[in-house]
Every structure is written in structure tokens, then in C-alpha cells.
CSV table of C-alpha atoms and ligand atoms in Angstrom, one decimal:
chain,number,residue,atom,x,y,z
A,1,MET,CA,71.3,130.1,0.1
A,2,THR,CA,73.4,127.3,-1.3
A,3,VAL,CA,75.8,124.8,0.2
A,4,VAL,CA,78.6,127.3,-0.7
A,5,THR,CA,77.1,130.1,1.3
A,6,ASP,CA,79.2,131.3,4.3
A,7,LYS,CA,81.9,128.8,3.3
A,8,ASN,CA,85.6,130.0,3.6
A,9,ILE,CA,87.1,129.2,0.2
A,10,ILE,CA,90.7,129.5,-1.0
A,11,LEU,CA,90.9,130.1,-4.7
A,12,GLY,CA,94.3,129.0,-6.1
A,13,VAL,CA,95.2,130.6,-9.4
A,14,CYS,CA,98.0,129.1,-11.4
A,15,GLY,CA,99.8,130.6,-14.5
A,16,GLY,CA,97.8,129.7,-17.5
A,17,ILE,CA,95.8,131.6,-20.1
A,18,ALA,CA,92.6,130.4,-18.4
A,19,ALA,CA,93.6,132.5,-15.3
A,20,TYR,CA,91.4,135.3,-16.7
A,21,LYS,CA,88.3,133.1,-16.2
A,22,SER,CA,89.2,132.7,-12.4
A,23,ALA,CA,87.9,136.3,-11.9
A,24,GLU,CA,84.4,135.2,-13.1
A,25,LEU,CA,84.7,132.0,-10.9
A,26,LEU,CA,85.5,134.3,-7.9
A,27,ARG,CA,82.6,136.4,-8.7
A,28,LEU,CA,80.2,133.5,-8.8
A,29,LEU,CA,81.5,132.1,-5.5
A,30,VAL,CA,81.1,135.5,-3.8
A,31,LYS,CA,77.6,135.9,-5.3
A,32,GLN,CA,76.6,132.7,-3.6
A,33,GLY,CA,77.7,134.1,-0.3
A,34,ALA,CA,81.2,132.4,0.0
A,35,LYS,CA,84.1,134.2,1.7
A,36,VAL,CA,87.0,133.9,-0.7
A,37,GLN,CA,90.7,134.4,-0.3
A,38,VAL,CA,92.9,134.2,-3.4
A,39,ILE,CA,96.3,132.8,-3.6
A,40,MET,CA,98.2,133.3,-6.9
A,41,THR,CA,101.4,131.4,-8.0
A,42,SER,CA,104.2,133.6,-9.3
A,43,ALA,CA,103.4,132.4,-12.8
A,44,ALA,CA,99.8,133.5,-12.4
A,45,LEU,CA,100.9,137.1,-11.8
A,46,ASP,CA,102.2,137.1,-15.4
A,47,PHE,CA,98.7,136.5,-16.7
A,48,ILE,CA,96.4,138.6,-14.5
A,49,ALA,CA,96.8,141.4,-11.9
A,50,PRO,CA,96.1,140.6,-8.3
A,51,MET,CA,94.1,143.8,-8.0
A,52,THR,CA,91.2,142.2,-10.0
A,53,PHE,CA,91.0,139.4,-7.4
A,54,GLN,CA,91.4,141.8,-4.5
A,55,ALA,CA,88.6,144.0,-5.8
A,56,LEU,CA,86.2,141.0,-6.4
A,57,SER,CA,87.0,139.1,-3.1
A,58,GLY,CA,87.4,142.2,-0.9
A,59,ASN,CA,90.5,140.5,0.6
A,60,PRO,CA,94.2,141.0,-0.1
A,61,VAL,CA,95.6,138.5,-2.6
A,62,ARG,CA,98.6,136.4,-1.4
A,63,SER,CA,101.4,134.9,-3.4
A,64,GLU,CA,104.5,134.9,-1.3
A,65,LEU,CA,105.2,132.0,1.1
A,66,PHE,CA,107.2,134.2,3.4
A,67,ASP,CA,105.3,137.5,3.4
A,68,GLN,CA,106.4,139.5,6.5
A,69,HIS,CA,103.2,141.4,6.6
A,70,ALA,CA,100.8,138.5,6.1
A,71,GLU,CA,102.7,136.1,8.4
A,72,ALA,CA,102.1,138.6,11.2
A,73,GLY,CA,98.4,138.4,10.5
A,74,MET,CA,97.1,135.2,8.7
A,75,GLY,CA,100.1,133.0,8.2
A,76,HIS,CA,100.0,130.1,5.8
A,77,ILE,CA,99.0,127.7,8.5
A,78,GLU,CA,96.2,130.0,9.6
A,79,LEU,CA,95.1,130.2,6.0
A,80,ALA,CA,95.1,126.4,5.7
A,81,ARG,CA,93.0,126.0,8.9
A,82,TRP,CA,90.6,128.8,7.8
A,83,ALA,CA,89.6,127.1,4.6
A,84,ASP,CA,86.5,124.9,4.3
A,85,MET,CA,87.4,124.2,0.7
A,86,ILE,CA,90.3,125.0,-1.7
A,87,VAL,CA,89.6,125.4,-5.4
A,88,ILE,CA,92.6,125.5,-7.9
A,89,ALA,CA,91.4,127.0,-11.3
A,90,PRO,CA,93.3,126.9,-13.5
A,91,ALA,CA,95.5,124.1,-12.2
A,92,THR,CA,98.6,123.8,-14.4
A,93,ALA,CA,100.5,120.5,-15.0
A,94,ASN,CA,103.3,121.9,-12.9
A,95,THR,CA,101.0,122.5,-9.8
A,96,ILE,CA,99.2,119.2,-10.3
A,97,ALA,CA,102.7,117.4,-10.3
A,98,LYS,CA,103.7,119.2,-7.1
A,99,LEU,CA,100.4,118.4,-5.4
A,100,SER,CA,100.5,114.8,-6.4
A,101,GLN,CA,104.0,114.5,-4.9
A,102,GLY,CA,103.1,116.5,-1.7
A,103,MET,CA,105.6,119.2,-2.5
A,104,ALA,CA,105.3,122.6,-0.7
A,105,ASP,CA,107.6,125.0,-2.5
A,106,ASN,CA,105.2,128.0,-2.8
A,107,LEU,CA,102.3,129.4,-0.8
A,108,LEU,CA,99.6,127.6,-2.7
A,109,THR,CA,101.1,124.1,-2.5
A,110,THR,CA,102.1,124.7,1.2
A,111,VAL,CA,98.6,125.7,2.1
A,112,CYS,CA,97.1,122.6,0.2
A,113,LEU,CA,99.5,120.3,2.1
A,114,ALA,CA,98.8,121.9,5.5
A,115,SER,CA,95.0,121.9,5.1
A,116,ALA,CA,92.5,119.2,5.9
A,117,ALA,CA,89.9,120.9,3.6
A,118,PRO,CA,88.7,119.2,0.5
A,119,LEU,CA,90.4,120.2,-2.7
A,120,MET,CA,88.8,120.8,-6.1
A,121,ILE,CA,91.2,120.9,-9.0
A,122,ALA,CA,90.2,122.3,-12.4
A,123,PRO,CA,93.1,121.4,-14.7
A,124,ALA,CA,93.9,123.6,-17.7
A,125,MET,CA,96.8,122.8,-20.1
A,126,ASN,CA,97.7,121.9,-23.6
A,127,ARG,CA,96.1,118.6,-24.8
A,128,GLN,CA,99.5,116.8,-25.1
A,129,MET,CA,100.5,117.9,-21.6
A,130,TRP,CA,97.2,116.7,-20.3
A,131,LEU,CA,97.5,113.3,-22.0
A,132,SER,CA,101.2,112.8,-21.2
A,133,GLU,CA,102.0,109.7,-19.2
A,134,ALA,CA,103.5,111.7,-16.3
A,135,ASN,CA,100.6,114.0,-15.9
A,136,GLN,CA,98.1,111.0,-16.1
A,137,GLU,CA,100.0,109.2,-13.5
A,138,ASN,CA,99.8,112.3,-11.2
A,139,ILE,CA,96.0,112.5,-11.9
A,140,GLN,CA,95.5,108.8,-11.1
A,141,ARG,CA,97.3,109.5,-7.7
A,142,PHE,CA,94.5,112.0,-6.8
A,143,LYS,CA,91.9,109.3,-7.3
A,144,THR,CA,93.1,107.4,-4.3
A,145,ARG,CA,92.8,110.5,-2.1
A,146,PRO,CA,89.3,110.8,-0.6
A,147,LEU,CA,89.3,114.6,-0.3
A,148,VAL,CA,90.8,115.5,-3.7
A,149,PHE,CA,88.3,116.0,-6.6
A,150,LEU,CA,88.7,117.0,-10.3
A,151,SER,CA,86.5,119.3,-12.3
A,152,GLY,CA,87.3,118.8,-15.9
A,153,PRO,CA,89.2,119.4,-18.0
A,154,ALA,CA,86.8,120.0,-20.9
A,155,GLN,CA,87.4,119.1,-24.5
A,156,GLY,CA,87.7,121.6,-27.3
A,157,GLU,CA,89.7,124.3,-29.0
A,158,GLN,CA,92.7,125.4,-27.0
A,159,ALA,CA,94.6,128.8,-26.9
A,160,CYS,CA,97.6,127.2,-28.6
A,161,GLY,CA,95.5,126.1,-31.5
A,162,ASP,CA,95.2,122.4,-30.5
A,163,ASN,CA,91.9,120.7,-30.1
A,164,GLY,CA,91.2,118.1,-27.4
A,165,PRO,CA,91.1,117.6,-23.7
A,166,GLY,CA,92.8,120.3,-21.5
A,167,ARG,CA,90.5,123.3,-21.5
A,168,MET,CA,89.5,124.6,-18.2
A,169,GLU,CA,85.9,123.5,-17.3
A,170,GLU,CA,83.3,126.3,-17.6
A,171,VAL,CA,83.3,128.3,-14.4
A,172,SER,CA,79.6,127.7,-13.8
A,173,THR,CA,80.3,123.9,-13.9
A,174,ILE,CA,83.2,124.3,-11.5
A,175,VAL,CA,80.9,126.1,-9.0
A,176,GLN,CA,78.3,123.3,-9.4
A,177,ASN,CA,80.9,120.6,-8.9
A,178,CYS,CA,82.2,122.3,-5.8
A,179,ALA,CA,78.7,122.5,-4.4
A,180,GLN,CA,78.2,118.8,-5.2
A,181,MET,CA,81.5,118.0,-3.6
A,182,LEU,CA,80.6,119.8,-0.3
A,183,GLN,CA,77.2,118.1,-0.3
A,184,ASP,CA,78.6,114.7,-0.9
A,185,ILE,CA,81.1,115.3,1.9
A,186,GLN,CA,78.4,116.4,4.3
A,187,GLN,CA,76.3,113.3,3.3
A,188,LEU,CA,79.2,111.1,3.9
A,189,GLN,CA,79.7,112.6,7.5
A,190,VAL,CA,76.1,111.9,8.3
A,191,GLU,CA,76.4,108.3,7.0
A,192,LYS,CA,79.6,107.8,9.0
A,193,GLN,CA,78.0,109.2,12.1
A,194,ALA,CA,75.0,106.8,11.7
A,195,LEU,CA,77.4,103.9,11.7
A,196,SER,CA,79.6,105.0,14.6
A,197,GLY,CA,79.7,102.6,17.5
A,198,LEU,CA,77.3,100.0,15.9
A,199,LEU,CA,79.8,97.2,16.0
A,200,ASP,CA,82.1,98.4,18.7
A,201,GLY,CA,84.3,95.6,20.0
A,202,GLN,CA,82.9,93.0,17.5
A,203,ARG,CA,85.3,90.9,15.3
A,204,LEU,CA,84.3,90.5,11.6
A,205,LEU,CA,85.8,88.2,9.1
A,206,ILE,CA,85.1,89.2,5.4
A,207,THR,CA,85.9,87.5,2.2
A,208,ALA,CA,86.2,89.4,-1.0
A,209,GLY,CA,87.3,89.3,-4.6
A,210,PRO,CA,87.5,86.3,-7.0
A,211,THR,CA,89.6,83.2,-6.6
A,212,ILE,CA,91.9,81.9,-9.3
A,213,GLU,CA,92.0,78.2,-10.2
A,214,ASP,CA,95.1,77.3,-12.2
A,215,ILE,CA,95.0,75.2,-15.3
A,216,ASP,CA,98.7,75.2,-16.0
A,217,PRO,CA,101.5,77.6,-15.2
A,218,VAL,CA,100.1,80.3,-17.5
A,219,ARG,CA,96.4,79.8,-17.7
A,220,TYR,CA,93.6,79.8,-15.1
A,221,ILE,CA,89.8,80.0,-14.4
A,222,THR,CA,88.4,83.0,-12.6
A,223,ASN,CA,85.5,85.5,-12.6
A,224,ARG,CA,84.8,89.2,-12.9
A,225,SER,CA,84.9,90.1,-9.2
A,226,SER,CA,86.8,93.3,-8.6
A,227,GLY,CA,86.7,93.1,-4.7
A,228,LYS,CA,85.0,96.5,-4.6
A,229,MET,CA,81.9,95.3,-2.7
A,230,GLY,CA,84.0,93.3,-0.1
A,231,PHE,CA,86.5,96.1,0.4
A,232,ALA,CA,83.8,98.7,0.9
A,233,ILE,CA,82.1,96.4,3.5
A,234,ALA,CA,85.4,96.0,5.3
A,235,GLU,CA,85.8,99.9,5.4
A,236,ALA,CA,82.2,100.4,6.6
A,237,ALA,CA,82.6,97.8,9.4
A,238,VAL,CA,85.8,99.6,10.6
A,239,GLU,CA,83.7,102.9,10.6
A,240,ALA,CA,81.1,101.0,12.7
A,241,GLY,CA,83.9,100.3,15.3
A,242,ALA,CA,84.6,96.6,14.4
A,243,GLU,CA,87.9,94.8,14.3
A,244,VAL,CA,88.1,93.5,10.8
A,245,VAL,CA,90.0,90.7,9.1
A,246,LEU,CA,89.7,90.7,5.3
A,247,VAL,CA,90.7,87.6,3.2
A,248,SER,CA,90.8,88.6,-0.5
A,249,GLY,CA,91.4,86.9,-3.8
A,250,PRO,CA,93.6,88.7,-6.3
A,251,VAL,CA,92.3,92.2,-6.8
A,252,ALA,CA,93.9,95.6,-7.8
A,253,LEU,CA,92.6,97.5,-4.7
A,254,THR,CA,94.7,99.0,-1.9
A,255,GLU,CA,94.2,97.5,1.5
A,256,PRO,CA,91.7,99.6,3.6
A,257,GLU,CA,93.1,101.3,6.6
A,258,ARG,CA,92.8,99.5,10.0
A,259,VAL,CA,91.9,96.2,8.4
A,260,GLU,CA,94.0,93.1,8.8
A,261,CYS,CA,94.3,92.0,5.2
A,262,TYR,CA,95.3,88.6,3.7
A,263,ARG,CA,95.7,88.0,0.0
A,264,VAL,CA,95.1,84.5,-1.4
A,265,HIS,CA,94.9,82.9,-4.8
A,266,SER,CA,92.7,79.9,-4.9
A,267,ALA,CA,89.5,78.7,-3.2
A,268,LEU,CA,91.5,76.2,-1.2
A,269,GLN,CA,93.8,78.9,0.1
A,270,MET,CA,90.9,81.1,0.9
A,271,HIS,CA,89.2,78.3,2.8
A,272,LYS,CA,92.4,77.6,4.8
A,273,LYS,CA,93.0,81.4,5.6
A,274,VAL,CA,89.4,81.8,6.8
A,275,PHE,CA,89.5,78.8,9.1
A,276,ASN,CA,92.9,80.0,10.5
A,277,HIS,CA,91.2,83.3,11.5
A,278,LEU,CA,87.8,82.2,12.8
A,279,ASP,CA,88.8,82.3,16.4
A,280,LYS,CA,86.6,84.8,18.3
A,281,VAL,CA,84.9,86.0,15.1
A,282,ASP,CA,81.4,87.3,15.8
A,283,ILE,CA,80.2,88.0,12.2
A,284,PHE,CA,81.3,86.4,9.0
A,285,ILE,CA,80.5,88.0,5.7
A,286,ALA,CA,81.1,86.0,2.5
A,287,THR,CA,81.4,88.6,-0.4
A,288,ALA,CA,83.9,86.6,-2.3
A,289,ALA,CA,83.0,85.1,-5.7
A,290,VAL,CA,84.7,81.8,-4.9
A,291,ALA,CA,85.1,79.4,-7.8
A,292,ASP,CA,82.8,76.5,-7.3
A,293,TYR,CA,85.2,74.1,-9.1
A,294,ARG,CA,88.9,73.7,-9.6
A,295,VAL,CA,90.9,71.8,-12.1
A,296,GLN,CA,91.6,68.3,-10.8
A,297,ASP,CA,95.1,67.9,-12.2
A,298,ILE,CA,97.0,71.2,-12.7
A,299,GLU,CA,99.6,70.7,-15.5
A,300,THR,CA,103.0,71.6,-14.4
A,301,GLN,CA,104.0,72.5,-18.0
A,302,LYS,CA,102.1,74.8,-20.4
A,303,ILE,CA,99.5,72.7,-22.3
A,304,LYS,CA,100.5,72.4,-25.9
A,305,LYS,CA,98.1,73.1,-28.8
A,306,THR,CA,98.3,69.5,-30.2
A,307,ARG,CA,94.7,68.5,-29.8
A,308,ASP,CA,91.7,69.8,-31.6
A,309,ASN,CA,89.7,69.6,-28.4
A,310,PHE,CA,90.2,68.3,-24.9
A,311,THR,CA,88.3,68.1,-21.7
A,312,LEU,CA,89.3,69.7,-18.4
A,313,GLN,CA,88.3,67.6,-15.4
A,314,LEU,CA,86.9,69.9,-12.7
A,315,ILE,CA,86.2,69.0,-9.1
A,316,LYS,CA,84.1,70.8,-6.5
A,317,ASN,CA,85.8,73.2,-4.2
A,318,PRO,CA,84.8,73.3,-0.5
A,319,ASP,CA,82.1,75.8,0.2
A,320,ILE,CA,83.7,78.2,2.7
A,321,LEU,CA,80.4,79.9,3.7
A,322,ALA,CA,78.5,76.6,4.2
A,323,ASP,CA,81.5,75.2,6.2
A,324,VAL,CA,81.6,78.2,8.5
A,325,SER,CA,77.8,78.2,9.1
A,326,ALA,CA,78.0,74.4,9.9
A,327,LEU,CA,80.3,75.0,12.9
A,328,ALA,CA,78.7,74.3,16.3
A,329,ASP,CA,79.6,77.7,17.6
A,330,LYS,CA,79.1,79.5,14.3
A,331,PRO,CA,79.4,83.2,14.0
A,332,PHE,CA,76.5,85.3,12.7
A,333,THR,CA,76.8,84.4,9.0
A,334,VAL,CA,76.0,86.6,6.0
A,335,GLY,CA,76.2,85.2,2.5
A,336,PHE,CA,75.9,86.8,-0.9
A,337,ALA,CA,73.9,85.4,-3.8
A,338,ALA,CA,75.0,86.5,-7.3
A,339,GLU,CA,72.3,85.5,-9.7
A,340,THR,CA,71.5,86.2,-13.4
A,341,SER,CA,67.9,85.1,-12.9
A,342,GLU,CA,65.4,84.0,-10.2
A,343,LEU,CA,67.1,86.2,-7.7
A,344,GLU,CA,64.7,85.8,-4.7
A,345,LYS,CA,64.2,82.0,-5.2
A,346,CYS,CA,67.9,81.3,-5.4
A,347,ALA,CA,68.8,83.6,-2.5
A,348,LEU,CA,66.1,82.0,-0.3
A,349,ASP,CA,67.4,78.5,-1.3
A,350,LYS,CA,71.0,79.5,-0.3
A,351,LEU,CA,69.8,81.1,2.9
A,352,GLN,CA,68.1,77.9,4.0
A,353,ARG,CA,70.6,75.4,2.5
A,354,LYS,CA,73.7,77.0,4.0
A,355,ASN,CA,71.9,77.8,7.3
A,356,LEU,CA,72.7,81.6,7.1
A,357,ASP,CA,71.4,84.4,9.3
A,358,MET,CA,71.2,86.8,6.3
A,359,ILE,CA,71.8,86.8,2.6
A,360,ALA,CA,72.4,89.8,0.3
A,361,ALA,CA,71.3,89.0,-3.3
A,362,ASN,CA,72.4,90.9,-6.3
A,363,LYS,CA,71.5,90.6,-10.0
A,364,VAL,CA,74.7,90.0,-12.0
A,365,GLY,CA,75.6,89.8,-15.6
A,366,ILE,CA,76.0,92.2,-18.5
A,367,ASP,CA,73.1,94.4,-19.5
A,368,THR,CA,72.0,95.4,-23.0
A,369,ASP,CA,74.4,98.5,-23.0
A,370,GLY,CA,77.3,96.1,-22.3
A,371,GLN,CA,77.6,97.4,-18.7
A,372,THR,CA,78.4,94.9,-16.0
A,373,LYS,CA,76.0,94.6,-13.1
A,374,GLY,CA,77.0,93.5,-9.6
A,375,PHE,CA,80.6,92.5,-10.6
A,376,GLU,CA,83.1,95.2,-11.4
A,377,ALA,CA,80.8,98.1,-11.3
A,378,ASP,CA,81.0,101.0,-8.8
A,379,ILE,CA,77.3,100.8,-8.1
A,380,ASN,CA,75.1,98.0,-7.0
A,381,GLU,CA,71.8,97.2,-5.4
A,382,LEU,CA,71.0,94.4,-3.0
A,383,SER,CA,67.9,92.5,-1.8
A,384,LEU,CA,68.5,91.4,1.8
A,385,PHE,CA,66.7,88.3,3.2
A,386,PHE,CA,67.2,87.5,6.9
A,387,LYS,CA,65.8,85.2,9.6
A,388,THR,CA,64.1,87.0,12.6
A,389,PRO,CA,64.7,85.6,16.0
A,390,GLU,CA,61.3,83.8,15.5
A,391,ASP,CA,62.7,82.2,12.3
A,392,PHE,CA,60.5,84.3,10.0
A,393,ILE,CA,62.1,85.4,6.7
A,394,LYS,CA,62.1,89.1,6.2
A,395,GLN,CA,63.1,91.0,3.2
A,396,LYS,CA,64.6,94.4,2.7
A,397,ALA,CA,65.6,96.1,-0.6
A,398,LEU,CA,68.6,98.4,-0.7
A,399,PRO,CA,68.2,100.4,-4.0
A,400,GLU,CA,70.9,101.2,-6.5
A,401,MET,CA,73.7,103.4,-5.0
A,402,SER,CA,77.5,103.4,-4.8
A,403,LYS,CA,79.1,100.2,-3.4
A,404,ARG,CA,80.5,102.3,-0.5
A,405,GLN,CA,77.1,103.6,0.4
A,406,LEU,CA,75.6,100.3,0.0
A,407,ALA,CA,78.2,98.7,2.3
A,408,ARG,CA,77.3,101.2,5.1
A,409,GLU,CA,73.6,100.4,4.7
A,410,LEU,CA,74.4,96.7,4.8
A,411,ILE,CA,76.5,97.0,7.9
A,412,LYS,CA,73.7,99.0,9.6
A,413,GLU,CA,71.3,96.1,8.9
A,414,ILE,CA,73.7,93.4,9.9
A,415,ALA,CA,74.4,95.3,13.2
A,416,GLN,CA,70.7,95.6,13.8
A,417,GLN,CA,70.1,91.9,13.2
A,418,TYR,CA,73.2,90.8,15.0
A,419,ASN,CA,72.3,92.9,18.1
A,420,SER,CA,68.7,91.7,18.2
A,421,LYS,CA,69.8,88.0,18.2
F,1,PMT,O1,83.8,92.1,-6.3
F,1,PMT,P1,82.8,93.0,-7.1
F,1,PMT,O2,83.3,93.3,-8.4
F,1,PMT,O3,82.6,94.3,-6.3
F,1,PMT,O4,81.5,92.3,-7.2
F,1,PMT,C1,80.7,92.0,-6.0
F,1,PMT,C2,80.0,90.6,-6.1
F,1,PMT,C3,79.0,90.6,-7.3
F,1,PMT,C4,81.1,89.5,-6.3
F,1,PMT,C5,79.3,90.4,-4.7
F,1,PMT,O5,78.3,91.4,-4.6
F,1,PMT,C6,78.7,89.0,-4.7
F,1,PMT,O6,77.6,88.7,-5.1
F,1,PMT,N1,79.4,88.0,-4.1
F,1,PMT,C7,79.1,86.6,-4.0
F,1,PMT,C8,79.5,86.0,-5.4
F,1,PMT,C9,79.2,84.5,-5.4
F,1,PMT,O7,80.0,83.7,-5.7
F,1,PMT,O8,77.9,84.2,-5.2
F,1,PMT,P2,77.3,82.6,-5.2
F,1,PMT,O9,75.9,82.8,-5.3
F,1,PMT,O10,78.0,81.8,-6.2
F,1,PMT,O11,77.7,82.1,-3.8
F,1,PMT,C10,76.9,82.2,-2.6
F,1,PMT,C11,77.7,82.5,-1.4
F,1,PMT,O12,78.6,81.4,-1.0
F,1,PMT,C12,78.6,83.7,-1.5
F,1,PMT,O13,78.5,84.4,-0.2
F,1,PMT,C13,80.0,83.1,-1.7
F,1,PMT,O14,81.0,83.9,-1.1
F,1,PMT,C14,79.9,81.8,-0.9
F,1,PMT,N2,80.7,80.7,-1.5
F,1,PMT,C15,80.5,80.1,-2.7
F,1,PMT,C16,81.2,79.1,-3.1
F,1,PMT,C17,82.2,78.6,-2.3
F,1,PMT,N3,83.0,77.6,-2.7
F,1,PMT,N4,82.5,79.2,-1.1
F,1,PMT,C18,81.8,80.2,-0.6
F,1,PMT,O15,82.0,80.8,0.5
């Protein structure tokens, strides 16, 4: 028994030379105990006969959007609701373009649009088509959709004689990726359920991203923070039932749903925005990598290259976290510590010095393979230090995982500590 066993799967087949491999894909899915219905686009009918899929799936193959016979039985909406997962293999550039735009001009694209099931796309096309700007834009769009996944394409020799990316992924790998996708989705549901209601009715204020300190109209000082950690924490807090305000420095991330989001530039602006939104805040989480210093006198004109060297005078920025935790009626305050060495020592020092309830420490920097740690990466690990109600310091390690998972674990810990205060 595998994760695919007993699952209702729609296998979409588009018109490409790799369509013959879809028969083997279907066979593997059926072998694992899946119930499969096949939808072929009209172009796919030119490459392989529907009878092959009918024989292997034991179900009639559908290709018409308005099929009198099928609409009387399992119409396209029924089909969309029936599916636990949709796999499109091969997925042509044309179908990918339609799906990325939300078009519904044939049975396959209509079912995809009408279904809440996760979608696995196995692209197959000529190398140049795959690399084309338009196709890459369409692919990028999928990356923002939580239930759309890609399997491949693989590299190698192509039917047209080219060599490069665009071959359909091996069918055994597509099956493995489908199983992994279903497992990840199940895991996510479990994680979300564990968070549900933990912060019901609480108001959270979270800072995220870097700040930018201008030098002149074209130059500035900043750091590598991408905002991923802070945005993930905001999302997790919403999942836990909290009302969330997010104040972020300049980042290239889309605003999480159901979060009141404010974008700022400098540390001074972030400080002001935070203090304007502190009213009735129960928990404050400072994930932002705020610049400790700013340029004393920002030049109004671009600095000219007339001197061999010169000195920039920097002055200290206010410490947003320390200022929040110094308030008489301070919220539950959670700081972060980004350290390249002496993680525990520095984190404990910040916990005490800034009078925090909790601190999440992460090792940052660039490792020997040139990979960034903490900053920019999609994964991270945290060491939590917090004060118990008796003022003891306790430690908990959250091992390496995706920033989204880590954020959920952190929110669980924060909720537990906050509720025990
Ligand atoms: O954004 P990502 O790319 O996902 O990266 C995540 C992260 C590495 C930025 C994040 O996990 C993290 O460690 N954030 C804190 C970064 C930092 O500036 O740490 P610090 O040790 O310098 O500051 C200690 C704490 O004081 C932090 O909570 C910081 O937000 C806060 N602070 C610092 C200076 C200042 N002027 N105001 C502040 O509020």
C-alpha cells in the first residue's frame, strides 16, 4: 500500500511525442492501487489512441468538453470533484500557458480550473520552447500557487534532435513525485491542524525583511534578509487564528493572505510604523534584520568619485525590539538573534539585555559551499531560549527544516509560552 493507493487520479494527456509514455505512467499508477480516469486533449488523439488508456484504466477516456453521454453521467464538474489529484503528463507549452492564465477552453483545462485537487505537471516540449521567456513566465506563475507542482522536465536528447531541457521526466520519477506531493500535503494538513485555534483572538505584530539606509540618491547600506522567515511566521500566526500586522522592509515577496501588511524602507520608518500599530498588540515578534546604523548625513546628490578614499559617518538607529520591550505594558516579546559565532552566548545576552520573553537564535553567514545560512535560504534552524514564569531560562532546538515548517513550530512554542504566562 502506498500513498497513491485508492486515490482518485485524473491523468491529463496532451499532444506531444511523449504521450506514448503516459500509458506506462497510467499502468504504474493503477499498479499502486489508484483509480485513474484519463482526459486527452484533441492534439493528444493524434499521438495515441484512447483505447490504450481505456484498456489500462478500465474507464472510458474523455476528451470532449460537451459530451452528451458523459455529461449525463459524470460531467466535468463531477470529474473535478472526484479527483484527489490531477497529473498532466506530457504537459505541452500550450496547456501550460492556458493553465497559468486560468483558461478553460477544453475538458482538461476546465477540470483543472474547477478542481481543488493538487496538480502535478510534467512538462514535455522542445528545448527552445521550454526556455522561451513566455513559457518561463508561465512556469514562474505556478510557483506562487500552493497546490501546483512540477515534475521535470528532464535534460537530454529530444525527439526533434535537440539536446537540453524539455524531455518528459521518467514515468517512475513522476509517480514518486506524485507520492511525495500527496505526502507533503497530508503532512501540511496535520501541521495546520496542530496550529488551529492556538492564537485565537490574539493580535500579533511582526517585523520582517531588511531595512535600507540611504547614502545618496542611488546608493544604500542593507543586508541579505529576504523576508522569508518573517513572512512565514505571519502566515503561521494567521493559521493559528491570530490577527496579524506585518511591517516589512523592502522584499520581493507577495503579501500573505489575511495579513495587514505595511512596507517600509529604513529603520526609522520601521520604528515609526511599529509604534503606530502597537495598540492592543499581545505578541511582538522581531524577525527583521534592522540596520544597527544609518548614515548621518544622506547626500542629496550622487557622490562623485573625486577622492581616493572617504569616511561615511554612521549613527546608531533606535532598537525597535528593545524599545517595545521597555514599554510599561509591553506585549509578549520575541526577538531573533542572527549570529556568525557564539550563538548561545549572544542570544542569552540579547534575551537579558533587551528584556525579552523569548529569543530565536540562528546561525548566519555563508558556508564553505557558498550557500547562505539563515539569510535568503528556504531552510533554517533555530535555537529557542525563553524565560519560564519562574524566570528560569529554558532552551529548545528546532532542527533544520523549511522556513514555513519552522515558522509553524515557532508559533506553537510562542503560543504555549504566551498562554502559560
Ligand atoms: O529574511 P530571511 O532571509 O528569511 O532571513 C531570516 C533572518 C536571518 C533575517 C532571521 O531569521 C533573523 O535572524 N532575524 C534577525 C536579524 C537581526 O538583525 O538580528 P540581530 O541579532 O542583529 O538583532 C537582534 C534582534 O533585535 C532582532 O530581533 C532584530 O529584529 C532586533 N532589532 C535589531 C536592531 C534594531 N535596530 N532594531 C531591532 O528591532
